[in-house]
mmCIF file with all atom_site columns, C-alpha atoms in Angstrom:
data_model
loop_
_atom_site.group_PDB
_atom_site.id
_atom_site.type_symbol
_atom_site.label_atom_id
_atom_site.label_alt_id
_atom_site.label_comp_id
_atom_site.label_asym_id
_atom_site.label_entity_id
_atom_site.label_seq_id
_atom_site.pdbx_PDB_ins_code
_atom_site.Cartn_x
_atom_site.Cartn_y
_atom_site.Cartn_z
_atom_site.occupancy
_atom_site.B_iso_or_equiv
_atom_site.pdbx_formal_charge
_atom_site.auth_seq_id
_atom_site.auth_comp_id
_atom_site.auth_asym_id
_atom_site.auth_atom_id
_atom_site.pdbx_PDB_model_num
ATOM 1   C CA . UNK A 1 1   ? 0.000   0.000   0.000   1.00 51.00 ? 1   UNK A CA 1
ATOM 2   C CA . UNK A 1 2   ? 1.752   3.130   -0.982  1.00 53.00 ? 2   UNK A CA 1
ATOM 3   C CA . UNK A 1 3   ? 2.382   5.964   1.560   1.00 58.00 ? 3   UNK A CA 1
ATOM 4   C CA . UNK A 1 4   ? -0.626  8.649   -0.309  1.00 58.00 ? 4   UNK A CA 1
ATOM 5   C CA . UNK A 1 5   ? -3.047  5.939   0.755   1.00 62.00 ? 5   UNK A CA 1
ATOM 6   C CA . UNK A 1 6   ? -2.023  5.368   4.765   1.00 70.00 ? 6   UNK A CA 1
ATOM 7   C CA . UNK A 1 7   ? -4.150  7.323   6.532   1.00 70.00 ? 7   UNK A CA 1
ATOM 8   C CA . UNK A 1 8   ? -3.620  10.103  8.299   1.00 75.00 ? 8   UNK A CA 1
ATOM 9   C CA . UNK A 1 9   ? -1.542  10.039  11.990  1.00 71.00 ? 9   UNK A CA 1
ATOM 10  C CA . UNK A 1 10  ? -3.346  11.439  14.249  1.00 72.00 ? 10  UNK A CA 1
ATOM 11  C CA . UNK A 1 11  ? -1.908  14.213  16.609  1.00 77.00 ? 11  UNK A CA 1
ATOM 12  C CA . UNK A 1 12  ? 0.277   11.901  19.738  1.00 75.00 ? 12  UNK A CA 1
ATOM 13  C CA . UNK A 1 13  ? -0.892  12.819  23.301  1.00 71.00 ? 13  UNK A CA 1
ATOM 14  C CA . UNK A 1 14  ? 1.451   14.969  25.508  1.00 68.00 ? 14  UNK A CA 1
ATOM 15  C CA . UNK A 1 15  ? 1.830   13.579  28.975  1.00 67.00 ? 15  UNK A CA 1
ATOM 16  C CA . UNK A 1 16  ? 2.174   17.155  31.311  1.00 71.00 ? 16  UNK A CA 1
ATOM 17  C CA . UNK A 1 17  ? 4.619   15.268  34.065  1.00 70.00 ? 17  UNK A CA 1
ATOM 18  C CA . UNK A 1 18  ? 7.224   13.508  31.868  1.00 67.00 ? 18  UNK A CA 1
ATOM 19  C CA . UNK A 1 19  ? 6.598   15.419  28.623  1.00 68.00 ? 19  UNK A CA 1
ATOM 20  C CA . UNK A 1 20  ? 6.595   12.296  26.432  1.00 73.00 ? 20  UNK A CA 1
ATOM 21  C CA . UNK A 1 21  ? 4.279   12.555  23.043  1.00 74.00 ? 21  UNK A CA 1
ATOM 22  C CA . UNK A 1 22  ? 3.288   9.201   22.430  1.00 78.00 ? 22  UNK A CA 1
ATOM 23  C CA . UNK A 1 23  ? -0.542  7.537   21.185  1.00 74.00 ? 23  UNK A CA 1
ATOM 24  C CA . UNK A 1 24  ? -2.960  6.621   23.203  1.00 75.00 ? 24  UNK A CA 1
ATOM 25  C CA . UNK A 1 25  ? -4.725  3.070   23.143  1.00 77.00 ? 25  UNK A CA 1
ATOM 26  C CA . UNK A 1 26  ? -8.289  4.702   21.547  1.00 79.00 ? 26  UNK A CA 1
ATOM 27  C CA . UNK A 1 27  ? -5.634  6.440   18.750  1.00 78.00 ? 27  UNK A CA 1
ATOM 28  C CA . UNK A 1 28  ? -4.194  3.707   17.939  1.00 78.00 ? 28  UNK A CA 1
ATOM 29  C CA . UNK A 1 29  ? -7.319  1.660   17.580  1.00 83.00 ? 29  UNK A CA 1
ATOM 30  C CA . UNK A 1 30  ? -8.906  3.874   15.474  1.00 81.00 ? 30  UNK A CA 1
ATOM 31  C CA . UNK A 1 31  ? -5.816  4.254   13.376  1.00 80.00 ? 31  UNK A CA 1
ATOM 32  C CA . UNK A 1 32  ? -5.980  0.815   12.928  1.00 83.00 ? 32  UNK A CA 1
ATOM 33  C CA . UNK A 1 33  ? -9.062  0.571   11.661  1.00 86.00 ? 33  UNK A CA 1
ATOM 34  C CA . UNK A 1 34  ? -9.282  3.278   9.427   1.00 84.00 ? 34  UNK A CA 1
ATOM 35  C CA . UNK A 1 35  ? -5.963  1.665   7.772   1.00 84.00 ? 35  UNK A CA 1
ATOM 36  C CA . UNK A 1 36  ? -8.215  -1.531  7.414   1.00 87.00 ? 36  UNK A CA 1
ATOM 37  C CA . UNK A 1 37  ? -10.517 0.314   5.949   1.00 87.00 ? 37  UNK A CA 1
ATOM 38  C CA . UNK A 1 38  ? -8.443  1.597   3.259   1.00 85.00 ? 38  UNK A CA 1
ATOM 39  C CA . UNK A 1 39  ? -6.397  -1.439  2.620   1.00 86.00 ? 39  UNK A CA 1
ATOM 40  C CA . UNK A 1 40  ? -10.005 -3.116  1.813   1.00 88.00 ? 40  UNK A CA 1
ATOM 41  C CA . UNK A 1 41  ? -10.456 -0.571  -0.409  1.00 87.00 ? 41  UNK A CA 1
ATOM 42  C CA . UNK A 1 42  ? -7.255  -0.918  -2.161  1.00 87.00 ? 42  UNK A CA 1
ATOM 43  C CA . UNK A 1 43  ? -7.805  -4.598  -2.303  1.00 89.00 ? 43  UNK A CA 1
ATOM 44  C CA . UNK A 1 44  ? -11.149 -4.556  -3.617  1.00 90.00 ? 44  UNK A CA 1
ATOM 45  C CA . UNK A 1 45  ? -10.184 -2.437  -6.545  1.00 90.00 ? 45  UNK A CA 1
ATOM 46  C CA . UNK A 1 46  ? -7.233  -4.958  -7.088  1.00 91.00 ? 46  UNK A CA 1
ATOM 47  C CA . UNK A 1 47  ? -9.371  -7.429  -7.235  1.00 91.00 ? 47  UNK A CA 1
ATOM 48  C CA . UNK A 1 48  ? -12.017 -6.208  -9.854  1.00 90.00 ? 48  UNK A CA 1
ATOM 49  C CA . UNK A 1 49  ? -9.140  -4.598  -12.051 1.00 91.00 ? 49  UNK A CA 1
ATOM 50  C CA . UNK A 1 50  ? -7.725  -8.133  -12.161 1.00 90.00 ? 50  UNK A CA 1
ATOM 51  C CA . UNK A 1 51  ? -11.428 -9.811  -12.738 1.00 91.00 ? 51  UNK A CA 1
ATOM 52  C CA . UNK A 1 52  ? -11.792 -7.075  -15.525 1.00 91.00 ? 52  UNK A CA 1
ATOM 53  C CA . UNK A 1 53  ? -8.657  -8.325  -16.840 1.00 90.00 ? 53  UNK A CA 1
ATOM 54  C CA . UNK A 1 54  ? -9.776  -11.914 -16.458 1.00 89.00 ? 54  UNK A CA 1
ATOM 55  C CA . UNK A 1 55  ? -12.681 -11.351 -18.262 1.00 89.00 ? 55  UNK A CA 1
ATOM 56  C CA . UNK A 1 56  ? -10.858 -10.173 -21.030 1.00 87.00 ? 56  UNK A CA 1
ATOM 57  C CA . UNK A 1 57  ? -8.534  -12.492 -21.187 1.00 86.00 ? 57  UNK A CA 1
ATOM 58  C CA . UNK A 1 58  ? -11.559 -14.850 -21.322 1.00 84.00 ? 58  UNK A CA 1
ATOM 59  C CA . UNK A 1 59  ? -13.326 -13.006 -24.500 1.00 87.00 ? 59  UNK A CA 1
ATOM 60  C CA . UNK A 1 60  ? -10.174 -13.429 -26.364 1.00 85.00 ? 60  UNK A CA 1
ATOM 61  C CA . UNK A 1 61  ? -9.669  -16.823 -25.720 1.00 82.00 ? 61  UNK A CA 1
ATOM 62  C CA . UNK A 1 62  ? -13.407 -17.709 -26.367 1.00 85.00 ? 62  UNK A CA 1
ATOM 63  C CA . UNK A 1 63  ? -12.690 -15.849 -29.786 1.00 84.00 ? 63  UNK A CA 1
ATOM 64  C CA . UNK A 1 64  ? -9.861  -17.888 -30.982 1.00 81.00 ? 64  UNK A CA 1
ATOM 65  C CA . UNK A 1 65  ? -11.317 -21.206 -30.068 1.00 80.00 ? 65  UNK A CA 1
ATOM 66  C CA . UNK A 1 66  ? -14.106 -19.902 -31.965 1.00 82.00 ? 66  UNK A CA 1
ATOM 67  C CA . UNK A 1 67  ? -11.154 -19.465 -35.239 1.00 75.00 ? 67  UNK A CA 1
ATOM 68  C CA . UNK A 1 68  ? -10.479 -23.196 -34.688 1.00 80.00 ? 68  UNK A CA 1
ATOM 69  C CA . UNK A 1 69  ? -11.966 -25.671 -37.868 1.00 78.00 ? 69  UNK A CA 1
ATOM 70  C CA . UNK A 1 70  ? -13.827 -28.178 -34.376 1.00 77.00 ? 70  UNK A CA 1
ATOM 71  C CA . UNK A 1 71  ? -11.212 -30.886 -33.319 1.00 76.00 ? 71  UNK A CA 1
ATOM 72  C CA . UNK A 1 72  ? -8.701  -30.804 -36.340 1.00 76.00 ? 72  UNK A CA 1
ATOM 73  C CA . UNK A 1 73  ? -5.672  -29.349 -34.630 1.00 78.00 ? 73  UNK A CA 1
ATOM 74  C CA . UNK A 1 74  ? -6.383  -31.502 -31.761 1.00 80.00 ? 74  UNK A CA 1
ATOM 75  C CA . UNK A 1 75  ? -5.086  -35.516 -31.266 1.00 78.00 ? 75  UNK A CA 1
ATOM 76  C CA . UNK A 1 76  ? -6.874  -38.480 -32.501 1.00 71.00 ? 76  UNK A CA 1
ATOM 77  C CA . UNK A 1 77  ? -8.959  -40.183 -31.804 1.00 63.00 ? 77  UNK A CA 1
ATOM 78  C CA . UNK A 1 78  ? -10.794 -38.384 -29.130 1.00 55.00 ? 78  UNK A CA 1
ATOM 79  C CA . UNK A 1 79  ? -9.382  -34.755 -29.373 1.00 61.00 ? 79  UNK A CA 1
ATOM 80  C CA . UNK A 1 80  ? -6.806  -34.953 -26.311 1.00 68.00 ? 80  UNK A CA 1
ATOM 81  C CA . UNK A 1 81  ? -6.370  -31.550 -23.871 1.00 75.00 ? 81  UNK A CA 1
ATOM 82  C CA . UNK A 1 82  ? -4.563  -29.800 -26.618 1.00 83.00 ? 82  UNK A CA 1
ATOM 83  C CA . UNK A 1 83  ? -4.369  -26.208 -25.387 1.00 85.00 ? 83  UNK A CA 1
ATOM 84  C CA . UNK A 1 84  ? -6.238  -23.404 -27.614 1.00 83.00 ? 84  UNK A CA 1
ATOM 85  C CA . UNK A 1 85  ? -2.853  -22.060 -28.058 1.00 84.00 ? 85  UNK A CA 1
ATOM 86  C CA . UNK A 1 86  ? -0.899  -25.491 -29.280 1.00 86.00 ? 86  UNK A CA 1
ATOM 87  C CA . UNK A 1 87  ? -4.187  -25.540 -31.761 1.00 84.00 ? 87  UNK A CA 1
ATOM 88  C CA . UNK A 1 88  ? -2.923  -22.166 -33.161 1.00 85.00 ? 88  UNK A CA 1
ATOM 89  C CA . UNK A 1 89  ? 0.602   -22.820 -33.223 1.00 87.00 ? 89  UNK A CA 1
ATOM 90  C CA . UNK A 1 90  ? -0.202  -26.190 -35.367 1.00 86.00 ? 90  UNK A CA 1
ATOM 91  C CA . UNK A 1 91  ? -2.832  -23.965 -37.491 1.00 84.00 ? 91  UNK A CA 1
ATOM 92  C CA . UNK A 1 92  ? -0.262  -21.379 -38.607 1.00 84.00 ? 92  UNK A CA 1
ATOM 93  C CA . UNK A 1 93  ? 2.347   -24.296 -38.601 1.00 86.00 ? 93  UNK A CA 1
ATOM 94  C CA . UNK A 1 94  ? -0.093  -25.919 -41.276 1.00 84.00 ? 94  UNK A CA 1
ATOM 95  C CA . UNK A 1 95  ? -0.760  -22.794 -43.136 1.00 82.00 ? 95  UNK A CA 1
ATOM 96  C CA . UNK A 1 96  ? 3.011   -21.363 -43.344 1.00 82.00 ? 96  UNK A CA 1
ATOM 97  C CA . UNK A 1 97  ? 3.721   -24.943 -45.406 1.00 83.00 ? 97  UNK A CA 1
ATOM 98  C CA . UNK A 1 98  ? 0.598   -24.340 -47.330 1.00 84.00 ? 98  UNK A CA 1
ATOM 99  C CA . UNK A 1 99  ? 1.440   -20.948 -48.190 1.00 84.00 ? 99  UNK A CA 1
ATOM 100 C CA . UNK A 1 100 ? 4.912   -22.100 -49.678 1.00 84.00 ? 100 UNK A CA 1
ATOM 101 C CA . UNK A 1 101 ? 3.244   -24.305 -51.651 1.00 87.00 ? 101 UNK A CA 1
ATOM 102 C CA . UNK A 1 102 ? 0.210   -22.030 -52.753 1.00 88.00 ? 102 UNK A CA 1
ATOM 103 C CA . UNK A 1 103 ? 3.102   -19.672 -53.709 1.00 89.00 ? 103 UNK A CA 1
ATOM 104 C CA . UNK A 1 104 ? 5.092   -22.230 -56.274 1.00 90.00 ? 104 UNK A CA 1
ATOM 105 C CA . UNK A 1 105 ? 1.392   -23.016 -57.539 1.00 91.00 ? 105 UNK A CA 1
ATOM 106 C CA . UNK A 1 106 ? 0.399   -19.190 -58.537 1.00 92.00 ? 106 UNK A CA 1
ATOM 107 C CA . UNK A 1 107 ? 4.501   -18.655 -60.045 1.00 91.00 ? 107 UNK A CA 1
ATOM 108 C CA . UNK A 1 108 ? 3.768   -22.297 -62.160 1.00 92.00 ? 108 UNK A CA 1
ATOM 109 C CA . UNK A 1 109 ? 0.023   -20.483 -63.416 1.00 91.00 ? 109 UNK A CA 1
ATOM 110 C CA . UNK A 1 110 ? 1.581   -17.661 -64.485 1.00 92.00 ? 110 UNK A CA 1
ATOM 111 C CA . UNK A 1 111 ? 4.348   -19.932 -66.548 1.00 91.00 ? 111 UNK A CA 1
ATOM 112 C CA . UNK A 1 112 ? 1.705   -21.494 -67.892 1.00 91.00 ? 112 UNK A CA 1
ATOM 113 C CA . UNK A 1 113 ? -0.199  -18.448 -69.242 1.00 92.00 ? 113 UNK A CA 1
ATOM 114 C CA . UNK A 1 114 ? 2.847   -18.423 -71.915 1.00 92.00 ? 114 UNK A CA 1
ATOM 115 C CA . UNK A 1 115 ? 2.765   -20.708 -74.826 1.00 90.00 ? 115 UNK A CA 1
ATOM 116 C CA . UNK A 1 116 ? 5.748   -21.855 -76.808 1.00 84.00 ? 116 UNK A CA 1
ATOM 117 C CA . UNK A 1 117 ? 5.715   -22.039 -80.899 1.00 69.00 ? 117 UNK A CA 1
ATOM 118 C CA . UNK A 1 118 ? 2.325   -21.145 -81.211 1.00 72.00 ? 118 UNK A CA 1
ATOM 119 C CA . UNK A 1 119 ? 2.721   -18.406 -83.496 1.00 75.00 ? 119 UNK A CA 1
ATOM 120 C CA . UNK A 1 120 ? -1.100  -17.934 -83.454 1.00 74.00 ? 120 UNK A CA 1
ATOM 121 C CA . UNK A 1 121 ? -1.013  -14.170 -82.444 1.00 73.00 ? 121 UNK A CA 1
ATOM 122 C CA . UNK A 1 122 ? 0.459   -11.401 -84.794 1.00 76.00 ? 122 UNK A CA 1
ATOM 123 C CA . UNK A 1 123 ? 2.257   -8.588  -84.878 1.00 77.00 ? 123 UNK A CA 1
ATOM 124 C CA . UNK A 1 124 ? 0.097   -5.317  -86.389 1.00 74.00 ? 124 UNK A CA 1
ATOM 125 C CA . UNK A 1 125 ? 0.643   -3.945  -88.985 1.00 70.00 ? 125 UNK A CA 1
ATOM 126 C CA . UNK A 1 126 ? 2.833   -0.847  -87.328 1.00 73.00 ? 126 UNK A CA 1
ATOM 127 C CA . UNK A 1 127 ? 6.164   -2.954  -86.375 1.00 77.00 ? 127 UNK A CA 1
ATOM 128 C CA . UNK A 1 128 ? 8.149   -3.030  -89.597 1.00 76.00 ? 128 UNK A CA 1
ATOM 129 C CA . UNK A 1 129 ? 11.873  -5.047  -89.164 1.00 80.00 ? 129 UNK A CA 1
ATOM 130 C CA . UNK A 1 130 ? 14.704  -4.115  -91.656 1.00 78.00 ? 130 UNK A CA 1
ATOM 131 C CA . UNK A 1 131 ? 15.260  -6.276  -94.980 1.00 77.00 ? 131 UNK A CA 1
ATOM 132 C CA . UNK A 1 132 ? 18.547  -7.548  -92.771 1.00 82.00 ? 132 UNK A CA 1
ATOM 133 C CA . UNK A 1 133 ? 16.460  -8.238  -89.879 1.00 83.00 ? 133 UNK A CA 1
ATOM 134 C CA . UNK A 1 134 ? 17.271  -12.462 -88.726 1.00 83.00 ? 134 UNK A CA 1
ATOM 135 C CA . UNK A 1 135 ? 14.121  -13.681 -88.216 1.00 81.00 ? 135 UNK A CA 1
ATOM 136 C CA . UNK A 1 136 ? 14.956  -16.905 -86.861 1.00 82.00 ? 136 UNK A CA 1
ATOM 137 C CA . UNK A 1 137 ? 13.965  -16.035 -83.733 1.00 83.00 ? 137 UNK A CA 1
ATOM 138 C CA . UNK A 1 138 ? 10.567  -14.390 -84.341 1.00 83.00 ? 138 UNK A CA 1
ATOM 139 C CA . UNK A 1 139 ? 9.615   -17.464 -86.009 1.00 83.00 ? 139 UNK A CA 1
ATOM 140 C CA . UNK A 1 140 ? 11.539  -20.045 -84.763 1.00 83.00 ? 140 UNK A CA 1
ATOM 141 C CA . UNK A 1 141 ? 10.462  -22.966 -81.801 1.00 84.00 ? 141 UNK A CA 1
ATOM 142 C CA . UNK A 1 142 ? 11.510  -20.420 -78.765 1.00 87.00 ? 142 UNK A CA 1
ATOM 143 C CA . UNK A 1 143 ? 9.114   -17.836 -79.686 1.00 91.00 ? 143 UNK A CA 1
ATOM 144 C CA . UNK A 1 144 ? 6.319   -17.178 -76.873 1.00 93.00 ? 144 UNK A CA 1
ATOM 145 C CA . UNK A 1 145 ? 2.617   -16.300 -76.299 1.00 93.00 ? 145 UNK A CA 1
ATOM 146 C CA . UNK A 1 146 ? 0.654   -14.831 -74.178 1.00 94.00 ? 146 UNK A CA 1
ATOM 147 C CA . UNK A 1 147 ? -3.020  -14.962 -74.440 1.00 90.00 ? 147 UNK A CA 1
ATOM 148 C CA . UNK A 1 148 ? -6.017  -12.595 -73.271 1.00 89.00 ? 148 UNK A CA 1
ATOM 149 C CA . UNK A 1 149 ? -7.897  -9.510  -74.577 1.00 91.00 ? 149 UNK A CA 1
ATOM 150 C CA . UNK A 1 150 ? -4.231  -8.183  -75.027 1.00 92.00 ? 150 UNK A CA 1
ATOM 151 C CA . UNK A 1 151 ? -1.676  -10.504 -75.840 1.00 92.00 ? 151 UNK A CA 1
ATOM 152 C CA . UNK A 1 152 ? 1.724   -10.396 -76.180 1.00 94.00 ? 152 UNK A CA 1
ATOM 153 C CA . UNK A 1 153 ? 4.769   -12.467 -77.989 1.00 93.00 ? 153 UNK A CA 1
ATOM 154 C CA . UNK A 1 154 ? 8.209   -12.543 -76.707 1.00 93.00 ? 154 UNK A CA 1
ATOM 155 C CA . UNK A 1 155 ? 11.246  -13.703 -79.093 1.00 92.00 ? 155 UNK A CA 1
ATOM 156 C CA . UNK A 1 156 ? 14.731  -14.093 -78.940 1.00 93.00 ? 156 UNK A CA 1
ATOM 157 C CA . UNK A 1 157 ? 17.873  -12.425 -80.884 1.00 91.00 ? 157 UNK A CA 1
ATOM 158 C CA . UNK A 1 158 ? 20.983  -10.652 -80.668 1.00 91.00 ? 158 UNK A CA 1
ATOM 159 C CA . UNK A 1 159 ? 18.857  -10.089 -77.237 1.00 94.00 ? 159 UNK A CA 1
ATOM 160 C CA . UNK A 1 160 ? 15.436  -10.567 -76.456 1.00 95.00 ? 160 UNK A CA 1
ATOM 161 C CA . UNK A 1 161 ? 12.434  -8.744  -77.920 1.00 94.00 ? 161 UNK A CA 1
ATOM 162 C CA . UNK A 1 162 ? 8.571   -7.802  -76.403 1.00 95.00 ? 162 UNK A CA 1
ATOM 163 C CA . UNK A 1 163 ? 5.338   -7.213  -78.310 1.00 93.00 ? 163 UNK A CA 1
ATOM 164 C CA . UNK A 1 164 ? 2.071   -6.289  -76.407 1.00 93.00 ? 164 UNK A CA 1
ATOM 165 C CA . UNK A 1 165 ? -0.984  -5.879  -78.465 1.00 91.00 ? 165 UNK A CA 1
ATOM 166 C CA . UNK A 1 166 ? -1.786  -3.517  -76.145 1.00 93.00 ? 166 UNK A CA 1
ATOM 167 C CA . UNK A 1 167 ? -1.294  0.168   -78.330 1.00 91.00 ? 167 UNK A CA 1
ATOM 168 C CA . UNK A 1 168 ? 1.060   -2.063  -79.925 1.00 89.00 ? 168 UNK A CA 1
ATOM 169 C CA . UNK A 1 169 ? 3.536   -1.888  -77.324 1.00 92.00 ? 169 UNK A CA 1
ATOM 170 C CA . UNK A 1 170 ? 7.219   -3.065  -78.427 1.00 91.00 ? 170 UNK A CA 1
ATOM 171 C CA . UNK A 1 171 ? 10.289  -3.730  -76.907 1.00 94.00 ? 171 UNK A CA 1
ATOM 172 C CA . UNK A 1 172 ? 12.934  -4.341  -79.503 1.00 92.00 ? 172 UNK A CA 1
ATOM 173 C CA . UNK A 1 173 ? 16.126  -6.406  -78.534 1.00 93.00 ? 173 UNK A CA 1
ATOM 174 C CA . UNK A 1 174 ? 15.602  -5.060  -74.832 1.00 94.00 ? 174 UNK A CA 1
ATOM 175 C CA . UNK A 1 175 ? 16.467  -8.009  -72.828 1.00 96.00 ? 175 UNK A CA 1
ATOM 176 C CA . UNK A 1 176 ? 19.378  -10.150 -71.430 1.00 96.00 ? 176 UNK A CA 1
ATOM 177 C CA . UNK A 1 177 ? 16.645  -13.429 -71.312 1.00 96.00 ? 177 UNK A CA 1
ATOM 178 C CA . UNK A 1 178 ? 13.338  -14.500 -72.407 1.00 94.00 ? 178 UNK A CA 1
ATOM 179 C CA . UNK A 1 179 ? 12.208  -13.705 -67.895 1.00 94.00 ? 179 UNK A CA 1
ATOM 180 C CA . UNK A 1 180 ? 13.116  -10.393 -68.436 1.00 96.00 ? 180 UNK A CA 1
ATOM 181 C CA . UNK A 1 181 ? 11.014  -9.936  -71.592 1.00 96.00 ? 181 UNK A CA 1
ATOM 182 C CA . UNK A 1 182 ? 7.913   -11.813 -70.173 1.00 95.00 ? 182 UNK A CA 1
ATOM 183 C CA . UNK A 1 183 ? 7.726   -9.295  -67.047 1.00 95.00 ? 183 UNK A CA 1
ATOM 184 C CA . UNK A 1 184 ? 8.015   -6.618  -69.283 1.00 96.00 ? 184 UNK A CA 1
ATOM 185 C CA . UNK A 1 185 ? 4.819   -7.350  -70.929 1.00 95.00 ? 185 UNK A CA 1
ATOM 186 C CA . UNK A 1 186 ? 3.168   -8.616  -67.869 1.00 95.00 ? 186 UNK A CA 1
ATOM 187 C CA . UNK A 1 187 ? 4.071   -5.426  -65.773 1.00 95.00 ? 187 UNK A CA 1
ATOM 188 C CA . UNK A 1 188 ? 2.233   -3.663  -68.644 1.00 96.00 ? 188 UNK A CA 1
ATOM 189 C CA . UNK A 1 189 ? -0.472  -6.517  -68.330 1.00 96.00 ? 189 UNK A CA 1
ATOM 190 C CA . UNK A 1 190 ? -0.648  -5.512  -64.686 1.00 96.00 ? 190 UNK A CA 1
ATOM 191 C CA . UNK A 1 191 ? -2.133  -2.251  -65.663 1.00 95.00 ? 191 UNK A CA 1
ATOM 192 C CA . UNK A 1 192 ? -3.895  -3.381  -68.512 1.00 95.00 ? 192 UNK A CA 1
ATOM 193 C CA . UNK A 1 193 ? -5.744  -6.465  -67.678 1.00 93.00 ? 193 UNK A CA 1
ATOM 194 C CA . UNK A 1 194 ? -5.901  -7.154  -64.216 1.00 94.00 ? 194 UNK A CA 1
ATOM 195 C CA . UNK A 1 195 ? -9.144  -9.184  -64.251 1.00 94.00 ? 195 UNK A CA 1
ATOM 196 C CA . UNK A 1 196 ? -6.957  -12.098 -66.637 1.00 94.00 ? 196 UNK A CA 1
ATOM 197 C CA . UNK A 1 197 ? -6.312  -15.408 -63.820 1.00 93.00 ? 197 UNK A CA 1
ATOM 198 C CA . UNK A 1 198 ? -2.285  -14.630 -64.278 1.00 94.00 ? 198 UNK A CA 1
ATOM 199 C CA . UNK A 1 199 ? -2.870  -10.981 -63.489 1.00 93.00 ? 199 UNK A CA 1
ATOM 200 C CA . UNK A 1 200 ? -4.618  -12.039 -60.242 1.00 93.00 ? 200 UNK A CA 1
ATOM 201 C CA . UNK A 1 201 ? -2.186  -14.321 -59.477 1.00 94.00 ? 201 UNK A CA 1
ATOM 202 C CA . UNK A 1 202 ? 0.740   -11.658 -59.454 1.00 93.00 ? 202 UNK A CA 1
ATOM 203 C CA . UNK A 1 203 ? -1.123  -9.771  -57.888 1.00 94.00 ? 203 UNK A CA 1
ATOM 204 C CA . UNK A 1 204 ? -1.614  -11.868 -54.928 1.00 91.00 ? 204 UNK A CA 1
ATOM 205 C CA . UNK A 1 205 ? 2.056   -12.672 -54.875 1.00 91.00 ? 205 UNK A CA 1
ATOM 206 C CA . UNK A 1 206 ? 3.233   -9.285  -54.971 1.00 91.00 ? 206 UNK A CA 1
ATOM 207 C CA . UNK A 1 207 ? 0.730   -8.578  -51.552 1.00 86.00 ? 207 UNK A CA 1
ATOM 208 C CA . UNK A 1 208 ? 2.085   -11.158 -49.616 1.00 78.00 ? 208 UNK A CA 1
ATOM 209 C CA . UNK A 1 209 ? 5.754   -9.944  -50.545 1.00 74.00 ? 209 UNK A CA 1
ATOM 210 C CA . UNK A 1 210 ? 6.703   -13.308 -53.078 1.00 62.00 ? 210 UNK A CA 1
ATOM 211 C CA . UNK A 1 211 ? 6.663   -11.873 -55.996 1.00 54.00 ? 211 UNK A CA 1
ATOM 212 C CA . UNK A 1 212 ? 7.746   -13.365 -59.164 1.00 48.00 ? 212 UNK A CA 1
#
């Protein structure tokens, strides 16, 4: 109990003959009681602060038992007394080895969306290539596609080349490898089409920091 809640001492008694200040018995019993008093006090507000707390502490709990899929984080066959928060700890156990493999299976859909020698999309009318140009690449078997309301080719060269339907978007001999060329069309994709499955998909990644 700290000092600003002891009561007050009363005035001590001053004996005329010796001069000695000192309490009498009645002072001292009525000190005593009015400490009680306050201590009580004290405690009692202890007490419901901590059954406040408690209470609390009880809500929460309630509330992630209530995030728990029934007895699936608990042991077979009968459940166990797994704690609420070994449940948890086995849930987000469960999910961080899901989410490694959720993350491999959006990078693999967007690999997908490109094709290889398909050479059914073409290039518009506005790209023109010099009477030099070596178009082995553009129409040879490492030529890619990408599919959707915009599409887009990649193609390899002296260095990798971009086309995006999309305003007829072109990146000429722009790239060290064909990855570098693909994310230059899907960046612009991003934008573009972000309602197309490998859109979503990067878009996801990029939120949860794994992006391609």
């Amino acid at each position: 109990m700290s000092n600003q809640n002891m009561p007050a001492l009363p005035e001590p008694v001053v004996y005329p003959t010796s001069g000695i200040r000192c309490y009498s018995a009645g002072q001292m019993a009525d000190y005593a009681s009015a400490y009680a008093a306050r201590r009580s006090e004290a405690l009692r507000r202890e007490r419901d602060s901590a059954m406040q707390w408690l209470g609390s502490a009880n809500a929460e709990l309630e509330k992630c038992a209530d995030l728990l899929p029934g007895t699936y984080y608990m042991d077979p066959p009968d459940g166990g007394s797994v704690s609420v928060s070994e449940q948890l700890a086995r849930m987000i156990a469960r999910l961080e080895a899901d989410k490694a493999e959720l993350v491999e299976a959006l990078k693999e859909s967007i690999d997908l969306a490109w094709i290889e020698d398909s050479h059914a999309i073409q290039l518009d009318g506005t790209v023109v290539f010099s009477s030099n140009y070596d178009f082995s690449g553009i129409d040879g078997c490492r030529r890619q596609e990408f599919y959707g309301k915009y599409s887009a080719i990649i193609w390899p060269g002296s260095k990798w080349s971009a086309y995006c339907t999309y305003e007829g978007s072109m990146w000429f001999e722009k790239f060290d490898s064909a990855e570098e060329a693909k994310d230059a069309c899907m960046r612009l994709l991003d934008r573009v089409l972000p309602e197309h499955p490998a859109m979503k998909a990067r878009a996801v990644l990029a939120n949860h920091g794994a992006a391609k």
